[in-house]
Coordinates of C-alpha atoms in Angstrom, one line a residue:
M9 CA 0.0 0.0 0.0
Y10 CA 1.1 3.5 -0.7
A11 CA -0.1 7.1 -0.3
I12 CA 0.2 10.2 -2.5
T13 CA 1.0 13.6 -1.1
C14 CA 1.7 17.0 -2.6
C15 CA 1.9 20.7 -1.7
S16 CA -0.7 23.4 -1.3
T17 CA 0.5 25.0 -4.5
A18 CA -1.4 22.4 -6.5
D19 CA -4.2 24.9 -6.2
L20 CA -7.1 22.5 -5.9
P21 CA -10.1 23.0 -3.6
A22 CA -10.2 21.7 -0.1
Q23 CA -13.0 19.4 -1.1
F24 CA -10.6 17.5 -3.4
F25 CA -8.2 16.7 -0.6
E26 CA -11.1 15.8 1.8
K27 CA -12.5 13.4 -0.8
T28 CA -9.3 11.7 -1.8
G29 CA -7.5 11.7 1.6
I30 CA -4.4 13.2 0.0
S31 CA -2.4 15.2 2.5
Y32 CA -0.5 18.4 1.5
A33 CA 2.3 20.5 2.8
R34 CA 1.5 24.2 3.3
F35 CA 3.6 26.9 1.9
H36 CA 3.5 30.2 3.8
F37 CA 3.3 33.9 3.0
S38 CA 3.3 37.2 4.8
M39 CA 1.3 40.3 3.9
N40 CA 0.8 43.6 5.6
G41 CA 2.7 42.3 8.6
V42 CA 0.6 39.2 9.0
E43 CA 1.9 35.6 8.6
Y44 CA -0.4 33.2 6.8
E45 CA -0.4 29.5 5.9
D46 CA -1.4 28.7 2.3
D47 CA -4.4 26.7 3.5
L48 CA -6.6 26.8 0.4
G49 CA -8.5 29.9 1.4
A50 CA -9.4 29.0 5.1
S51 CA -7.3 31.9 6.6
I52 CA -8.0 34.5 3.8
S53 CA -10.2 34.1 0.8
P54 CA -8.8 34.6 -2.7
E55 CA -11.0 37.6 -3.2
A56 CA -9.7 39.3 0.0
F57 CA -6.1 38.3 -0.8
Y58 CA -6.2 39.9 -4.3
Q59 CA -8.1 42.9 -3.0
Q60 CA -5.2 43.6 -0.6
I61 CA -2.8 43.3 -3.5
R62 CA -4.8 45.8 -5.6
Q63 CA -4.6 48.2 -2.6
G64 CA -0.8 48.0 -2.6
A65 CA 0.1 45.0 -0.5
L66 CA 3.2 43.1 -1.5
P67 CA 3.0 39.5 -0.2
V68 CA 6.3 37.5 0.4
T69 CA 6.2 33.7 0.2
S70 CA 8.3 31.1 2.0
Q71 CA 8.9 27.5 1.1
V72 CA 8.0 24.4 3.1
N73 CA 11.0 23.5 5.3
V74 CA 12.4 20.0 6.1
Q75 CA 10.6 19.7 9.4
Q76 CA 7.2 20.5 7.8
Y77 CA 7.9 17.8 5.2
E78 CA 8.8 15.3 7.9
E79 CA 5.5 16.1 9.6
L80 CA 3.7 15.4 6.3
F81 CA 5.5 12.2 5.5
E82 CA 5.9 10.5 8.9
P83 CA 2.2 9.6 9.5
V84 CA 2.2 7.8 6.2
L85 CA 5.3 5.7 7.1
C86 CA 4.0 5.1 10.6
S87 CA 0.8 3.6 9.1
G88 CA 3.0 1.0 7.2
R89 CA 2.6 2.6 3.8
D90 CA 5.1 3.7 1.2
L91 CA 4.8 7.3 -0.2
I92 CA 4.9 9.2 -3.5
H93 CA 5.3 12.9 -3.0
L94 CA 4.8 15.3 -5.9
T95 CA 6.5 18.7 -5.5
L96 CA 5.9 22.0 -7.1
S97 CA 8.2 22.5 -10.1
S98 CA 11.9 22.9 -9.3
G99 CA 11.9 25.5 -12.0
I100 CA 9.7 27.7 -9.8
S101 CA 10.6 26.7 -6.3
G102 CA 13.5 25.1 -4.4
S103 CA 11.2 23.3 -2.0
I104 CA 12.0 19.9 -3.6
S105 CA 15.4 20.1 -1.9
S106 CA 13.8 20.2 1.6
A107 CA 11.4 17.4 0.6
R108 CA 14.4 15.2 -0.5
I109 CA 16.3 15.9 2.7
A110 CA 13.2 14.9 4.8
A111 CA 12.7 11.8 2.7
R112 CA 16.4 10.7 3.3
E113 CA 16.1 11.3 7.0
L114 CA 12.9 9.4 7.3
A115 CA 14.1 6.5 5.2
E116 CA 16.8 5.9 7.8
R117 CA 14.2 6.1 10.6
Y118 CA 11.8 3.7 8.8
P119 CA 13.9 1.0 7.0
G120 CA 11.9 -0.9 4.5
R121 CA 9.6 1.9 3.7
R122 CA 9.9 3.7 0.3
I123 CA 9.6 7.4 -0.2
Q124 CA 9.7 8.7 -3.8
V125 CA 10.0 12.5 -4.2
I126 CA 9.0 13.5 -7.8
D127 CA 9.6 16.9 -9.4
S128 CA 6.2 17.6 -11.0
L129 CA 7.7 20.2 -13.4
A130 CA 4.2 21.8 -13.0
A131 CA 2.6 24.6 -11.1
A132 CA -0.8 25.9 -10.0
S133 CA -3.8 23.8 -11.2
G134 CA -1.6 22.2 -13.8
Y135 CA 0.2 20.7 -10.8
G136 CA -3.2 19.9 -9.5
L137 CA -4.2 18.1 -12.8
L138 CA -1.1 15.9 -12.4
V139 CA -2.0 15.1 -8.8
E140 CA -5.6 14.3 -9.8
E141 CA -4.4 11.9 -12.6
A142 CA -1.9 10.2 -10.3
Y143 CA -4.7 9.6 -7.8
T144 CA -7.0 8.2 -10.5
R145 CA -4.4 5.8 -11.7
Q146 CA -3.6 4.7 -8.1
Q147 CA -7.3 4.0 -7.6
E148 CA -7.4 2.0 -10.9
G149 CA -4.8 -0.3 -9.4
M150 CA -1.3 1.0 -10.5
S151 CA 1.4 -0.3 -8.2
F152 CA 3.9 2.1 -6.5
D153 CA 6.6 1.4 -9.2
Q154 CA 4.1 1.6 -12.1
L155 CA 2.8 5.0 -10.9
V156 CA 6.3 6.4 -10.4
S157 CA 7.2 5.4 -13.9
W158 CA 4.0 6.7 -15.4
I159 CA 4.5 10.1 -13.7
E160 CA 8.1 10.4 -14.9
E161 CA 7.1 9.4 -18.4
N162 CA 4.1 11.7 -18.7
K163 CA 4.7 14.8 -16.6
R164 CA 6.1 16.8 -19.5
K165 CA 2.9 16.1 -21.5
L166 CA 1.0 18.4 -19.2
H167 CA 0.8 21.8 -20.9
H168 CA 0.5 25.2 -19.0
W169 CA -0.3 28.4 -21.0
F170 CA -0.8 31.7 -19.2
F171 CA -1.5 35.3 -19.9
S172 CA -1.7 38.3 -17.6
T173 CA -3.3 41.8 -18.0
D174 CA -1.1 43.2 -15.2
L175 CA 2.7 42.6 -15.5
T176 CA 3.7 44.4 -12.3
H177 CA 4.2 41.2 -10.3
F178 CA 5.9 39.3 -13.1
R179 CA 8.4 42.1 -13.1
R180 CA 8.9 41.8 -9.3
G181 CA 9.6 38.1 -9.7
G182 CA 12.1 38.7 -12.5
R183 CA 9.9 36.8 -15.0
I184 CA 10.0 39.9 -17.3
S185 CA 12.1 43.1 -17.4
A186 CA 11.1 46.4 -15.8
S187 CA 10.9 48.1 -19.2
S188 CA 8.8 45.2 -20.7
A189 CA 6.3 45.5 -17.8
L190 CA 6.1 49.3 -18.1
F191 CA 5.4 49.3 -21.8
G192 CA 3.3 46.2 -21.7
N193 CA 0.9 47.8 -19.2
M194 CA 0.8 51.0 -21.2
L195 CA 0.2 49.3 -24.5
N196 CA -2.3 46.7 -23.3
I197 CA 0.2 43.9 -24.1
C198 CA -0.7 40.5 -22.6
P199 CA 2.3 38.3 -23.0
L200 CA 1.6 34.6 -23.8
M201 CA 3.7 32.4 -21.4
N202 CA 4.1 28.8 -20.8
V203 CA 5.9 26.3 -18.6
N204 CA 8.8 24.8 -20.5
S205 CA 10.3 21.3 -20.3
Q206 CA 12.4 22.3 -17.3
G207 CA 9.4 23.5 -15.4
K208 CA 10.2 27.2 -15.8
L209 CA 7.7 30.0 -16.7
I210 CA 8.8 31.4 -20.0
P211 CA 7.4 34.4 -22.0
R212 CA 6.7 33.2 -25.5
E213 CA 4.9 35.9 -27.5
K214 CA 3.8 39.6 -27.0
I215 CA 0.1 39.9 -27.9
R216 CA -1.9 43.1 -27.7
G217 CA -5.3 42.7 -26.0
K218 CA -7.1 39.9 -24.1
K219 CA -9.2 38.7 -27.0
R220 CA -6.2 38.0 -29.2
V221 CA -4.2 36.3 -26.4
M222 CA -7.1 34.1 -25.6
G223 CA -7.4 33.1 -29.2
Q224 CA -3.7 32.3 -29.3
M225 CA -4.1 30.1 -26.1
L226 CA -6.8 28.2 -27.8
R227 CA -4.6 27.8 -30.9
Q228 CA -1.9 26.4 -28.7
M229 CA -4.3 23.8 -27.3
E230 CA -5.4 22.9 -30.8
L231 CA -1.8 22.4 -31.8
H232 CA -0.6 20.5 -28.8
A233 CA -3.6 18.7 -27.2
Q234 CA -3.7 14.9 -27.5
E235 CA -5.7 14.1 -30.6
G236 CA -6.1 17.8 -31.4
T237 CA -9.6 19.1 -31.3
A238 CA -10.8 15.5 -30.7
Y239 CA -9.1 15.7 -27.3
R240 CA -10.9 13.6 -24.7
G241 CA -8.9 14.5 -21.6
R242 CA -9.4 16.8 -18.7
C243 CA -9.0 20.6 -18.9
F244 CA -8.4 23.0 -16.0
L245 CA -8.4 26.8 -15.9
S246 CA -7.2 28.9 -13.1
H247 CA -7.3 32.7 -12.6
S248 CA -6.2 35.4 -10.2
D249 CA -9.3 37.5 -9.5
C250 CA -10.5 37.7 -13.0
P251 CA -13.3 35.0 -13.1
Q252 CA -15.1 36.5 -16.2
D253 CA -11.9 36.1 -18.3
A254 CA -11.6 32.5 -17.2
K255 CA -15.3 31.8 -18.0
E256 CA -14.9 33.3 -21.4
L257 CA -11.9 31.2 -22.2
A258 CA -13.6 28.1 -20.8
A259 CA -16.5 28.6 -23.2
M260 CA -14.1 29.0 -26.1
V261 CA -12.4 25.7 -25.1
E262 CA -15.6 23.8 -24.7
Q263 CA -16.8 24.9 -28.1
A264 CA -13.6 24.0 -29.8
F265 CA -13.1 20.7 -28.0
P266 CA -16.5 19.0 -27.8
H267 CA -15.2 15.7 -26.5
L268 CA -13.6 16.9 -23.3
D269 CA -13.8 14.6 -20.2
G270 CA -16.3 16.8 -18.5
P271 CA -16.7 20.6 -18.5
V272 CA -13.6 22.8 -18.1
E273 CA -13.0 23.2 -14.3
I274 CA -12.1 26.7 -13.1
F275 CA -10.1 27.3 -9.9
P276 CA -8.7 30.4 -8.2
I277 CA -4.9 30.7 -8.4
G278 CA -3.8 30.3 -4.8
T279 CA -2.1 32.7 -2.5
V280 CA 1.5 31.5 -3.1
I281 CA 1.4 31.4 -6.9
G282 CA -0.8 34.5 -6.8
S283 CA 1.8 36.4 -4.8
H284 CA 4.0 36.1 -7.9
T285 CA 1.4 36.7 -10.6
G286 CA -0.7 39.3 -8.9
P287 CA -4.3 39.9 -10.2
G288 CA -5.3 39.5 -13.8
T289 CA -3.7 36.1 -14.8
V290 CA -5.5 33.3 -16.5
A291 CA -3.9 29.9 -17.0
L292 CA -4.9 26.9 -19.2
F293 CA -3.9 23.3 -18.5
F294 CA -4.4 20.2 -20.6
W295 CA -2.7 16.9 -21.6
G296 CA -0.8 17.0 -24.9
D297 CA 2.4 16.2 -26.7
E298 CA 5.7 16.3 -24.8
R299 CA 7.1 19.7 -23.9
T300 CA 10.5 19.9 -25.5
L301 CA 11.4 23.6 -25.3

């Protein structure tokens, strides 16, 4: 028997974790002098979080440390189960190093138990889509070794495409230059970005206006989704305080891809990822060909 764990930055709702029994490590952030856990909106709602940012707050995030990972992993090992832990992409966060240290220390404490820490190369609800698929395959009967192999073989097939109408926070995080952010905001440029094969967020194309960038996101899904417009997999969208933009893109996707496995699911971008995107970001996630760039 084995368990799956992940981090709060998978940006899935609390109901998912309650339903599946998957435990998650909580990142932290501070804002306006207050320390918060990234607890899926229990301490501060997404709406209140983004409202404070719009009013000038500058949240600062912190990673999960070794002790916190040990506290997540140890109950699983104590129960006699092995463990697969999926981390936030190493191209975005260094938290995987702490997870690996915790795994090594606990492996010595619990000989015979296996702990596999896997770099998801994913973020936000794309990370969540990978966690959901791993859980589904576990429930379908995949063994520990089979699931580890499947994740490693398929994680780069999970596509992430983003745009943002406010580039201020991407500049703060070094994702784009100060001059690009200044002129982008002035000229209504919404850069199209994706997560590359190394799990890093990369600007790909400068596009003027939301309508055009949404159209290009849809085009990327048509180009890369498994079976093209006959795609039969799951599709997630997430947004940072711009639900109407997410709903508009979801409607476009559902019209272009009539065979989806259920409607497009829309989630808020959580507080940790949202600290780096700020308001105005929409992200699209789906299964496709292997990311090679």
